[in-house]
Coordinates of C-alpha atoms in Angstrom, one line a residue:
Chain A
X231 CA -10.8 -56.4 -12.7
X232 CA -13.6 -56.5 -15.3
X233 CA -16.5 -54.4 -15.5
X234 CA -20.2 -55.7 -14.1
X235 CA -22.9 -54.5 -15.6
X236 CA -25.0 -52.9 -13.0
X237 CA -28.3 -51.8 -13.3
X238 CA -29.6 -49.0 -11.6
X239 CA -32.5 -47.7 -9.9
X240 CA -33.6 -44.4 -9.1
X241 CA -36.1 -43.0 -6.9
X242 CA -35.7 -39.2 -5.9
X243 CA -38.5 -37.9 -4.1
X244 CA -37.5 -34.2 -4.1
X245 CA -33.8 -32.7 -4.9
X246 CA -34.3 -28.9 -3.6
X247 CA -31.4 -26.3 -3.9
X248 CA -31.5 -24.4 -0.1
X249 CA -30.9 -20.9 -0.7
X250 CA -33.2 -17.6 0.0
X251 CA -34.8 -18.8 -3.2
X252 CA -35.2 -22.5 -3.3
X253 CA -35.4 -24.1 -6.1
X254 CA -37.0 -27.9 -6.7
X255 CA -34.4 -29.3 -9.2
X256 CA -36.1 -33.1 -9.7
X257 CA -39.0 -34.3 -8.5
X258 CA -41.0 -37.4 -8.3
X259 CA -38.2 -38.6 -10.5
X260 CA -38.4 -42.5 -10.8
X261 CA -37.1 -45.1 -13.0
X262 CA -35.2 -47.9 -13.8
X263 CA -31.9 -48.6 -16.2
X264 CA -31.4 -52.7 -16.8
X265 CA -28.0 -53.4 -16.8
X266 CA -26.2 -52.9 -20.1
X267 CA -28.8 -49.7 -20.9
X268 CA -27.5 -47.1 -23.0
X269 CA -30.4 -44.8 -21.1
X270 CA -30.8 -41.0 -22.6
X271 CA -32.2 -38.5 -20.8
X272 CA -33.0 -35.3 -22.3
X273 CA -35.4 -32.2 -21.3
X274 CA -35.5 -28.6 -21.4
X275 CA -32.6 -26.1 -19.9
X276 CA -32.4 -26.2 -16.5
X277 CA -34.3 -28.9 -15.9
X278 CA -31.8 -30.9 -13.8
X279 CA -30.5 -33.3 -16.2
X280 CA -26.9 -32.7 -14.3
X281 CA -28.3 -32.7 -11.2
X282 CA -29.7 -36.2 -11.6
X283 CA -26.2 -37.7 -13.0
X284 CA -24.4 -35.7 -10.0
X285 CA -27.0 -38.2 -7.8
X286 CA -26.1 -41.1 -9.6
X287 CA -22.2 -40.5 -9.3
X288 CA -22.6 -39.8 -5.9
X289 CA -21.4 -36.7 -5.6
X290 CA -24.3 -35.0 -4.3
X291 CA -26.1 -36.9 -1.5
X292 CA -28.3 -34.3 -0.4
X293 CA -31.3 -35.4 -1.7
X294 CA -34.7 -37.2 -0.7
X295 CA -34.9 -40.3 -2.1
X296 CA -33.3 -43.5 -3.0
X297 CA -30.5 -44.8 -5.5
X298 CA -29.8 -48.8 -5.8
X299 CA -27.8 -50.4 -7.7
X300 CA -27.9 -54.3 -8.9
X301 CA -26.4 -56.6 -8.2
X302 CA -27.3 -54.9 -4.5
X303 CA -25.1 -55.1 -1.6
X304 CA -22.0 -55.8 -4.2
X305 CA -19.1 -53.3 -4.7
X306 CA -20.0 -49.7 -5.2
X307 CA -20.0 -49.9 -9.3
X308 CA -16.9 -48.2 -10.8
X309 CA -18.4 -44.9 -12.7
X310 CA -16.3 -43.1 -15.2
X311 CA -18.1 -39.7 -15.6
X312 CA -17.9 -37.2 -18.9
X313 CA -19.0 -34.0 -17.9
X314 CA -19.7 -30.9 -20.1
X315 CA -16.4 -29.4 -19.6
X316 CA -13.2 -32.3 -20.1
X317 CA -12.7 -31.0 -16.9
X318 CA -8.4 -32.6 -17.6
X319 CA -5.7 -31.4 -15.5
X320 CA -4.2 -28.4 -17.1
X321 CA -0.9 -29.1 -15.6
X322 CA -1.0 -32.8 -16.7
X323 CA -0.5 -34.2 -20.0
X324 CA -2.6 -36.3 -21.3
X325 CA -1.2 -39.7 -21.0
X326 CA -0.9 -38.4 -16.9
X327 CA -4.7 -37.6 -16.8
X328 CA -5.6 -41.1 -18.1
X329 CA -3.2 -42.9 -16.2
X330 CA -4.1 -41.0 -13.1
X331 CA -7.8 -42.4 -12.3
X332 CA -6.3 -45.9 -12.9
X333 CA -5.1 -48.5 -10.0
X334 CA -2.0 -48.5 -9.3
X335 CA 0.2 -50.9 -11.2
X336 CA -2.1 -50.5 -14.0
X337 CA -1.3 -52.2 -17.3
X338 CA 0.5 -49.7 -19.1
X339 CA 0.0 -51.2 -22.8
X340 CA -3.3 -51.4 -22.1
X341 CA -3.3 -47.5 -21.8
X342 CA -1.5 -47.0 -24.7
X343 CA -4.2 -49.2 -26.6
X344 CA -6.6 -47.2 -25.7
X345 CA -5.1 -43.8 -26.3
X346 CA -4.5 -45.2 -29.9
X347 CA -8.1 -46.8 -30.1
X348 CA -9.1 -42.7 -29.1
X349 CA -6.8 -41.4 -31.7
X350 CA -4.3 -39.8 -29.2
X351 CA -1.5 -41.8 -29.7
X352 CA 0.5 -39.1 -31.0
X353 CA -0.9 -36.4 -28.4
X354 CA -0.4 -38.5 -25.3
X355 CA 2.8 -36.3 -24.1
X356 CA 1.2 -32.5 -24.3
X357 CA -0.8 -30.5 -22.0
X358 CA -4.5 -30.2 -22.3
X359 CA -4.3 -26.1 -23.4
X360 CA -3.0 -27.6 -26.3
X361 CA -5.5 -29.4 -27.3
X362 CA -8.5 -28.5 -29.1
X363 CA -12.1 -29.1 -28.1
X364 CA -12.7 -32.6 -30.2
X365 CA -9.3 -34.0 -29.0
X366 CA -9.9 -32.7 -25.2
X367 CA -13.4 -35.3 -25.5
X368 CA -11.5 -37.7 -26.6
X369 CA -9.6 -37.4 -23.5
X370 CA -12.0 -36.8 -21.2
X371 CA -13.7 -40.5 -22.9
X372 CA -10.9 -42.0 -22.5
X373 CA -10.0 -41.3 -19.6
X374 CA -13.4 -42.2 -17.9
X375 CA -13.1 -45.8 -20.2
X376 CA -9.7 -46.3 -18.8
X377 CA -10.5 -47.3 -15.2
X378 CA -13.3 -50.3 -17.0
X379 CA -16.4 -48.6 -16.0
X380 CA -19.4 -50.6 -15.1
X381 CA -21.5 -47.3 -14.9
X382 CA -20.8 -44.2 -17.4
X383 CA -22.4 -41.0 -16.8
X384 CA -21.9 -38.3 -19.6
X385 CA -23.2 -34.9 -19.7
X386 CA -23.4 -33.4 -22.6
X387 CA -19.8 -34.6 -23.8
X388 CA -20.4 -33.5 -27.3
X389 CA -22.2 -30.0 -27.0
X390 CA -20.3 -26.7 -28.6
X391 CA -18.3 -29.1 -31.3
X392 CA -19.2 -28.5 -34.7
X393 CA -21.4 -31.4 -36.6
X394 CA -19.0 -33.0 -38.0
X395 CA -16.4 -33.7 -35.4
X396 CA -19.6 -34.5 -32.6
X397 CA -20.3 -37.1 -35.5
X398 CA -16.8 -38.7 -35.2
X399 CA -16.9 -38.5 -31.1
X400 CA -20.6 -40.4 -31.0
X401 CA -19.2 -42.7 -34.0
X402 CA -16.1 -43.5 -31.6
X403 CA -18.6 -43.6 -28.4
X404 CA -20.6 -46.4 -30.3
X405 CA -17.5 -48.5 -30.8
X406 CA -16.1 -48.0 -27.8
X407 CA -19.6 -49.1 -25.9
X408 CA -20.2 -51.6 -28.5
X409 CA -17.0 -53.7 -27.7
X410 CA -17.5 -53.2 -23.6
X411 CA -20.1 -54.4 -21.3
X412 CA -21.5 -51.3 -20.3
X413 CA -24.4 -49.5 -18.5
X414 CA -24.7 -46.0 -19.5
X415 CA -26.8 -42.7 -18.5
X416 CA -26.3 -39.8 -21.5
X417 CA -27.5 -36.0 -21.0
X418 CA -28.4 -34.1 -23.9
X419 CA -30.3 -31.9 -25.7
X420 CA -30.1 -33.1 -29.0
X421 CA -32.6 -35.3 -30.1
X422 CA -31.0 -36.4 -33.2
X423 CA -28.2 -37.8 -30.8
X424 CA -30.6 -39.3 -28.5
X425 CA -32.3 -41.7 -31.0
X426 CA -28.7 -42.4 -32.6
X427 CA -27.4 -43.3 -29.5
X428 CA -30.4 -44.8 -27.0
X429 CA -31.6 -47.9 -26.1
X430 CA -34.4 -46.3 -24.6
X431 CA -35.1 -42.0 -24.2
X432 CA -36.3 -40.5 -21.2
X433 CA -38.0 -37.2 -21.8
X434 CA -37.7 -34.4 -18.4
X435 CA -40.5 -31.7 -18.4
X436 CA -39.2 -28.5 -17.1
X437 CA -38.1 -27.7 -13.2
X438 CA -38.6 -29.9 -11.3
X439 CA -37.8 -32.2 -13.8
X440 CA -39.7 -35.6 -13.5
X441 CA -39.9 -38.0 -16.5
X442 CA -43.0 -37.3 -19.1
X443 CA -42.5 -39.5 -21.7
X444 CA -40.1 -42.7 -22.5
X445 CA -39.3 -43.7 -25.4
X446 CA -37.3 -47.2 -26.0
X447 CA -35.7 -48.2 -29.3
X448 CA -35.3 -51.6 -29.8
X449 CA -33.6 -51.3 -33.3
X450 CA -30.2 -52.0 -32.7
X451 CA -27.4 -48.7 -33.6
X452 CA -25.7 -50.6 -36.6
X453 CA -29.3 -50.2 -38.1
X454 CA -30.2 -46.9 -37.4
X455 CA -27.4 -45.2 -39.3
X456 CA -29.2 -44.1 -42.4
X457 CA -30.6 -40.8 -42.2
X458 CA -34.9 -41.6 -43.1
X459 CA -34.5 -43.6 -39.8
X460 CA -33.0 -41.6 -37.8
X461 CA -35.2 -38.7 -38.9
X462 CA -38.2 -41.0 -38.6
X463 CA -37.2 -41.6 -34.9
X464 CA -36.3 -37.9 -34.3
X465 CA -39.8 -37.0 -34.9
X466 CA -41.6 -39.9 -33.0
X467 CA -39.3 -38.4 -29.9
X468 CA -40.3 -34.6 -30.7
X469 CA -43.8 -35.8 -30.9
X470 CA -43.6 -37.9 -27.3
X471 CA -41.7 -34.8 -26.1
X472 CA -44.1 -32.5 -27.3
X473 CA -42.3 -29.9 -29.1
X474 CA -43.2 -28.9 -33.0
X475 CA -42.1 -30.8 -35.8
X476 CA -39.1 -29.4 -37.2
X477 CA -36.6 -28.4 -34.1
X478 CA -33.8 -30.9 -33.1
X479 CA -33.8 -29.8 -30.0
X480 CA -35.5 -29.2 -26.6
X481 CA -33.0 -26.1 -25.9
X482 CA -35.1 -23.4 -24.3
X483 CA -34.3 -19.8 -26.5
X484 CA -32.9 -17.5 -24.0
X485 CA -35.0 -14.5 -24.0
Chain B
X148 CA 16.2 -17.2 -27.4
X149 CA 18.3 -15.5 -30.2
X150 CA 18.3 -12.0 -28.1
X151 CA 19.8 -13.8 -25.4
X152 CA 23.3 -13.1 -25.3
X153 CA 22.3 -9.4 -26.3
X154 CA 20.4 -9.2 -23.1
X155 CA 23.4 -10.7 -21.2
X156 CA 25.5 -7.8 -23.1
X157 CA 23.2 -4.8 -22.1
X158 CA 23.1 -6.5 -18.5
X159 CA 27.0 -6.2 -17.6
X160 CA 26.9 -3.0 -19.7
X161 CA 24.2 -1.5 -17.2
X162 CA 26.6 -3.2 -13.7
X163 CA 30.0 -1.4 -15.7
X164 CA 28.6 1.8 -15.9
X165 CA 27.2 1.4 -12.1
X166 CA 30.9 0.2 -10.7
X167 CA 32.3 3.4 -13.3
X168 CA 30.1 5.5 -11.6
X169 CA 31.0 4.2 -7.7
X170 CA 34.9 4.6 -8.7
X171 CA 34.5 7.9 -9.8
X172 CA 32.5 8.9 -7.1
X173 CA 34.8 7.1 -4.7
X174 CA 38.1 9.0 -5.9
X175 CA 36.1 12.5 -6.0
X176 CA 35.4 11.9 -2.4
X177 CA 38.9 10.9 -1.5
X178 CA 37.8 9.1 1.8
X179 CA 38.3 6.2 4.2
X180 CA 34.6 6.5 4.6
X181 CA 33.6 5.9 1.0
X182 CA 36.0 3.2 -0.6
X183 CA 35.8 2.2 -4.2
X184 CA 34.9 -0.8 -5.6
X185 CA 38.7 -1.7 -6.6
X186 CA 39.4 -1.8 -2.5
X187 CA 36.0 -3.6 -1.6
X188 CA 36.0 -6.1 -4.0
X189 CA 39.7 -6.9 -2.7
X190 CA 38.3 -6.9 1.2
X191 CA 35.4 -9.4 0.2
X192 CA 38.0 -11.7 -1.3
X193 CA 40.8 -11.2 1.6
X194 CA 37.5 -11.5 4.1
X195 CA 36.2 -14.8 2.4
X196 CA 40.1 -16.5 2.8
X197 CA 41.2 -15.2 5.8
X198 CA 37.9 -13.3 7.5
X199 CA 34.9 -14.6 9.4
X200 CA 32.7 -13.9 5.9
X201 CA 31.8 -16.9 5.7
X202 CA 30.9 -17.7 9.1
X203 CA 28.7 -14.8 9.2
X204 CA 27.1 -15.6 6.1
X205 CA 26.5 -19.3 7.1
X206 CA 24.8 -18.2 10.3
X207 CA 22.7 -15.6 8.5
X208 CA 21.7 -18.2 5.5
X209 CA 21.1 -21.1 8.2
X210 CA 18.5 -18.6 10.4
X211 CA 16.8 -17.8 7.2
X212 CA 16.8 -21.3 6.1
X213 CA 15.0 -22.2 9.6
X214 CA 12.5 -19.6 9.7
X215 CA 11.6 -19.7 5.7
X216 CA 10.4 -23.5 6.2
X217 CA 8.5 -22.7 9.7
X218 CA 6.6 -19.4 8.2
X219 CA 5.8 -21.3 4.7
X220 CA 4.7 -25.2 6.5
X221 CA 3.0 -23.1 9.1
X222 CA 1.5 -20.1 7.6
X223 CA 0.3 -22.6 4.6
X224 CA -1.3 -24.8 7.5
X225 CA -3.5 -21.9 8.6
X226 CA -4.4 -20.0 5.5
X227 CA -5.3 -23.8 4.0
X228 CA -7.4 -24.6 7.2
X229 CA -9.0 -21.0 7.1
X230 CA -10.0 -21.1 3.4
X231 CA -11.9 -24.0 4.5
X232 CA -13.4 -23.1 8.0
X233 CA -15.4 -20.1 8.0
X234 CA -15.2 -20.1 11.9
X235 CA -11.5 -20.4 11.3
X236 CA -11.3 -17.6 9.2
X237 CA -13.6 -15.3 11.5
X238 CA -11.5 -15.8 14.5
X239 CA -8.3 -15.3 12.6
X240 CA -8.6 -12.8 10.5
X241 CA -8.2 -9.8 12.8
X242 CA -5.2 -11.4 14.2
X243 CA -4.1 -11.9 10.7
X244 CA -4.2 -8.4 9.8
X245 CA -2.9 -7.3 13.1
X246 CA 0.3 -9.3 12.7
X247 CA 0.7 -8.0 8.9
X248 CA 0.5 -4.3 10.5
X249 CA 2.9 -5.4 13.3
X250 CA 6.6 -3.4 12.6
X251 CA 9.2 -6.5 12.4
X252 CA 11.4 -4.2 14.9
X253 CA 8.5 -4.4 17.4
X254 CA 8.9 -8.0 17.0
X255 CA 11.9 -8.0 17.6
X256 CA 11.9 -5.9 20.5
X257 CA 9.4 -8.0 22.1
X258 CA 10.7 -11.5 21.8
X259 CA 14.2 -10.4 22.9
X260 CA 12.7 -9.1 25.9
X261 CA 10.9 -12.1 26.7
X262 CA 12.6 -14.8 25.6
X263 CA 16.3 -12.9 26.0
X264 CA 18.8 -12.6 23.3
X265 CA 18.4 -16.0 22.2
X266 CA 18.1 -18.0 19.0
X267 CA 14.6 -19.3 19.7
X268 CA 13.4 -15.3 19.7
X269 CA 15.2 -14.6 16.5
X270 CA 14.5 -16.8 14.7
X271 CA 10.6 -16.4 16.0
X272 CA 10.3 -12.8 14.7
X273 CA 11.6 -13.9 11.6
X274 CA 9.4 -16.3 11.1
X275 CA 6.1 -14.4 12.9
X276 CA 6.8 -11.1 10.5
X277 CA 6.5 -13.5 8.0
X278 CA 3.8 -15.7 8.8
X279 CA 0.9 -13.5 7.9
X280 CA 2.0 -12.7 4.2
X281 CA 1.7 -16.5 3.7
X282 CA -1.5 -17.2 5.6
X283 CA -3.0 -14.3 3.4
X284 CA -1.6 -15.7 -0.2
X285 CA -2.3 -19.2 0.4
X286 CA -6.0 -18.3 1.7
X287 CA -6.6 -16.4 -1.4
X288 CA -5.0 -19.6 -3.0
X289 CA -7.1 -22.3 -1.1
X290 CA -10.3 -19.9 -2.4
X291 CA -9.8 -20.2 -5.4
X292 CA -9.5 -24.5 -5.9
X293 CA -11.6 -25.3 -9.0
X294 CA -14.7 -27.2 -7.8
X295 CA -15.3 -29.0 -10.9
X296 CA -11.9 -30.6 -10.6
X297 CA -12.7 -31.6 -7.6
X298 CA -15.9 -33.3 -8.3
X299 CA -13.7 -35.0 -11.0
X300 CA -11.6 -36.4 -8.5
X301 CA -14.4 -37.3 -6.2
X302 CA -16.4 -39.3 -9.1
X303 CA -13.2 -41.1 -9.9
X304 CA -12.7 -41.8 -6.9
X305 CA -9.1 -40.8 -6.2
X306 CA -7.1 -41.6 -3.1
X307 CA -6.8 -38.5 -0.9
X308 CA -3.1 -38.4 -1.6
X309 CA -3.3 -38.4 -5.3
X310 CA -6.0 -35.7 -5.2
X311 CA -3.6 -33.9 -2.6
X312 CA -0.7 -34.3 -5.2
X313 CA -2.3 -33.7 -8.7
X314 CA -5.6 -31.7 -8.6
X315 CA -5.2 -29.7 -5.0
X316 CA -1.4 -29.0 -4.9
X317 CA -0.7 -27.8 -8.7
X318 CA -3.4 -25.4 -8.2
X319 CA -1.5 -23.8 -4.9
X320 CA 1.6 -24.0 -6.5
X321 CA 1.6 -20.3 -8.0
X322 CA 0.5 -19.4 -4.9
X323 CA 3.4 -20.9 -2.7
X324 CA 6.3 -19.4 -5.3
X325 CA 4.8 -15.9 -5.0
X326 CA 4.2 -16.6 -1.0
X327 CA 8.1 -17.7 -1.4
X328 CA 9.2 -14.7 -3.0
X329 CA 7.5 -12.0 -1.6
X330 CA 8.8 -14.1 1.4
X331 CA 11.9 -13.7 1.2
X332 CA 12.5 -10.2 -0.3
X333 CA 11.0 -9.7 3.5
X334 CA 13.3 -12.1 5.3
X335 CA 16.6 -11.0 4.0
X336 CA 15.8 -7.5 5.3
X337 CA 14.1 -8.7 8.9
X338 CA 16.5 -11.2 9.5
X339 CA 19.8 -9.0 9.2
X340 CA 17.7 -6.1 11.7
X341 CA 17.1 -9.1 14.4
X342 CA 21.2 -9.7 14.1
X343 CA 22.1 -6.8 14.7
X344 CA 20.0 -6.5 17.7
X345 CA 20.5 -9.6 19.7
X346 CA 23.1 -11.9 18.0
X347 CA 26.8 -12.5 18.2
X348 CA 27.4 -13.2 14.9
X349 CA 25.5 -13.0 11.6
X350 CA 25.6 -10.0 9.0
X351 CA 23.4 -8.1 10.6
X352 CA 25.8 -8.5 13.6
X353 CA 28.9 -7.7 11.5
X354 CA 27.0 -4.7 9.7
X355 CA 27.0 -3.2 13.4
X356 CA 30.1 -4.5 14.4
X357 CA 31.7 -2.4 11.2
X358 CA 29.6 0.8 11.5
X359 CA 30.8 0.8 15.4
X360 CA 34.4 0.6 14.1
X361 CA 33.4 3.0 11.4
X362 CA 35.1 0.1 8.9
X363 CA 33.1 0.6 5.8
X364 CA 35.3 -1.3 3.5
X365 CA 34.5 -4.0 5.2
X366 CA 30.9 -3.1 5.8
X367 CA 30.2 -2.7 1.7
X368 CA 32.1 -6.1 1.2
X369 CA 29.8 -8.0 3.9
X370 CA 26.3 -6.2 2.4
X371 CA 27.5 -6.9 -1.4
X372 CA 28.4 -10.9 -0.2
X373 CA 25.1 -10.9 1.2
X374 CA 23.2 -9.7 -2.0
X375 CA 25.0 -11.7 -4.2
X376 CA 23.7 -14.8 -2.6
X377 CA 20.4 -13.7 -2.3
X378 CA 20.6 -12.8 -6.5
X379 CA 21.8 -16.4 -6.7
X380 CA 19.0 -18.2 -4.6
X381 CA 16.4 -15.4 -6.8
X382 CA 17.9 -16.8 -10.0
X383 CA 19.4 -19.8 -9.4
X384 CA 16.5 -21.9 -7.3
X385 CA 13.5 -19.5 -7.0
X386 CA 13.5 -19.0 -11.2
X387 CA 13.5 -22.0 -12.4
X388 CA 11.5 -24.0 -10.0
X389 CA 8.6 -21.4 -10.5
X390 CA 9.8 -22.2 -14.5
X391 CA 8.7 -25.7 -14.1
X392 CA 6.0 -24.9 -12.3
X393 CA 4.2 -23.3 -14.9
X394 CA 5.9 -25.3 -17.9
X395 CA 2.5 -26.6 -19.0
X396 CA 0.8 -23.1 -19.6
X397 CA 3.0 -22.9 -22.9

């Protein structure tokens, strides 16, 4: 079955955590993501980037609102979702978590192409302990490409590696996009990953997160991969953002 | 894996000096009532050929079998269904805790009384002095399920039985092994108490059968056939399934 690209759009009213302290995660949080999109969203700690993808994946429905997706009344669109933790099966191996999320009778070379087009061709047969953090990613990317998303959600899939390795992951993220008709929602904090990876930015102020300033980048990603660009960009997104020239990122110090 | 055969060494080293020690005993005491291992060891083999061993031990082995399966599928169902329902879990817990206090004798006692010396109340203590350990264990177990995995499984939308097999069931496996052993360090020792209350045959029943006749040869062969099958059910199915349970942690 190939992928649709869906479009989707989101209107949450109020998403509110019960508890004896309630807590007003999103609100007034409204916008729209064309099919194809490669939609950003960043914002400060806590302000319910996660939340917001776990309405969008439908995992959490308890909220006021509404979420539509286009084409409307079609099947529910196929979401492969990278969260901050892999979040693989321990007592799997890796070739088993991948396989596991797709349809039965799946086309088995067409796993293996993808584990090689990953790099884990050669670590398809262990268990996830054994794997370190930039190979787990890969996994966890792999396996949410392997069931032909129309809609990927990833939080934060490339926080706690060190520079270097996060620049091969989004470098294999962009080819892997690039060569797939895909609509995408990505969670960070970084900015410098934002613009390198968005067609447009959303900006969230802080709890209850509602959307303060957009930001869309028409250059295409091929172009954007010298640094003055990207550093150009970064600052006209810390400047919509509001935050002082000079910081990458939107990360609250904890006090 | 080099030390191996060393450990093997030092482990028939350690059962030689305990079967030394039995002889010597044994021909210090000079007694019908305290036989050595030389004149056991001959009884268990002449009891396996020409004896009702065998018999005995079947009918014990098939009991345990039987009430194993009923106090894991069961006492799994509950303490599943009780990690999940807190209304569950308030209206069984006391009972739960009442049962785990409960003597197996009284158990015993009771059933017999009720349902007579039958099978059905036999094999019913077994399985209800049992019950509660598993409930307990697989509560804590059912607790404990990662909820990010299972938001994983959600978002992909996995079929109920795939989540069931590969995100919810490896995670209670560790749970069921230890539920399985502790299990039946307590059902070996139940089981043979309920025999030799109520049943006509079993090890428990021939334990009695032998201390009535005052025949401990006989006695010491039937208890020593007994743990050797329990050793080889510990080490030679228990061990290595809980082995390959946990084969992906190295």
């Amino acid at each position: 079955m190939a992928a649709v690209t869906v479009g989707i759009s989101i209107d949450v009213s109020e998403k509110r955590y019960a508890g004896s302290r309630p807590i007003i995660a999103l609100r007034s949080l409204e916008t729209r993501i064309a099919p194809g999109e490669f939609c950003v969203v960043t914002g400060p700690s806590g302000c319910g980037k996660t939340t917001l993808l776990n309405i969008v994946a439908g995992l959490d429905k308890d909220f006021s609102g509404v979420l539509g997706f286009e084409p409307a009344g079609g099947r529910l669109p196929r979401i492969g979702y990278v969260f901050q933790n892999p979040r693989l099966l321990p007592w799997r191996t890796v070739r088993e978590n991948i396989a596991l999320v797709r349809p039965h009778g799946h086309d088995r070379l067409e796993l293996e192409r993808l584990l090689g087009e990953v790099g884990l061709a050669d670590a398809a047969d262990i268990y996830p302990t054994r794997l370190s953090g930039g190979m787990a990613r890969r996994a966890a990317l792999a396996r949410a490409f392997a069931i032909t998303p129309d809609l990927l959600l990833m939080d934060e899939p490339f926080v706690s590696l060190d520079g270097p390795a996060a620049d091969r992951l989004r470098g294999l993220l962009i080819r892997l996009v690039t060569s797939r008709p895909v609509t995408a929602l990505f969670v960070t904090h970084d900015l410098g990953e934002a613009v390198e990876l968005a067609d447009r930015v959303l900006v969230l102020s802080p709890s209850p997160g509602r959307i303060v300033a957009e930001m869309p980048i028409p250059l295409p990603r091929e172009r954007r991969d010298d640094g003055d660009t990207l550093a150009a960009l970064q600052a006209e997104l810390a400047r919509l953002a509001g935050i002082q020239p000079g910081r990458s990122s939107l990360r609250i110090p904890s006090s | 894996m080099t030390r191996f055969p060393a450990a093997i060494a030092e482990r028939a080293a350690s059962l030689l000096a305990l079967l030394g020690a039995w002889e010597g005993a044994a021909w210090f005491a000079h007694s019908r009532l305290f036989p050595g291992p030389g004149t056991v060891l001959a009884t268990l083999a002449d009891e396996t050929i020409n004896g009702d061993l065998l018999y005995h031990l079947g009918a014990t082995l098939a009991r345990v079998a039987v009430a194993f399966a009923l106090a894991m599928t069961i006492g799994s169902a509950i303490g599943i269904a009780m990690a999940r329902s807190r209304a569950l879990d308030a209206l069984l817990d006391s009972w739960v805790v009442l049962f785990l206090n409960l003597p197996a004798l009284v158990l015993a006692v009771l059933l017999y009384v009720w349902l007579g010396l039958t099978e059905a109340a036999a094999i019913g203590a077994v399985t209800l002095s049992k019950l509660p350990t598993v409930v307990v264990t697989l509560r804590e177990g059912a607790r404990a399920l990662d909820a990010d995995l299972a938001a994983m499984a959600k978002s992909f939308r996995l079929s109920a039985w795939r989540t069931l097999r590969h995100v919810t069931l490896p995670q209670l496996s560790p749970f069921f092994v230890i539920a399985s052993r502790t299990g039946l360090a307590l059902i070996w020792k139940i089981v043979l108490v309920v025999e030799l209350l109520g049943r006509p045959d079993g090890i428990g029943y021939a334990i009695q059968m032998f201390f009535q006749l005052f025949d401990i040869k006989r006695l010491i062969a039937y208890s020593l056939a007994f743990v050797a099958v329990v050793l080889v059910i510990e080490w030679g199915i228990l061990q290595p399934f809980e082995r390959r349970l946990t084969r992906w942690r190295r």
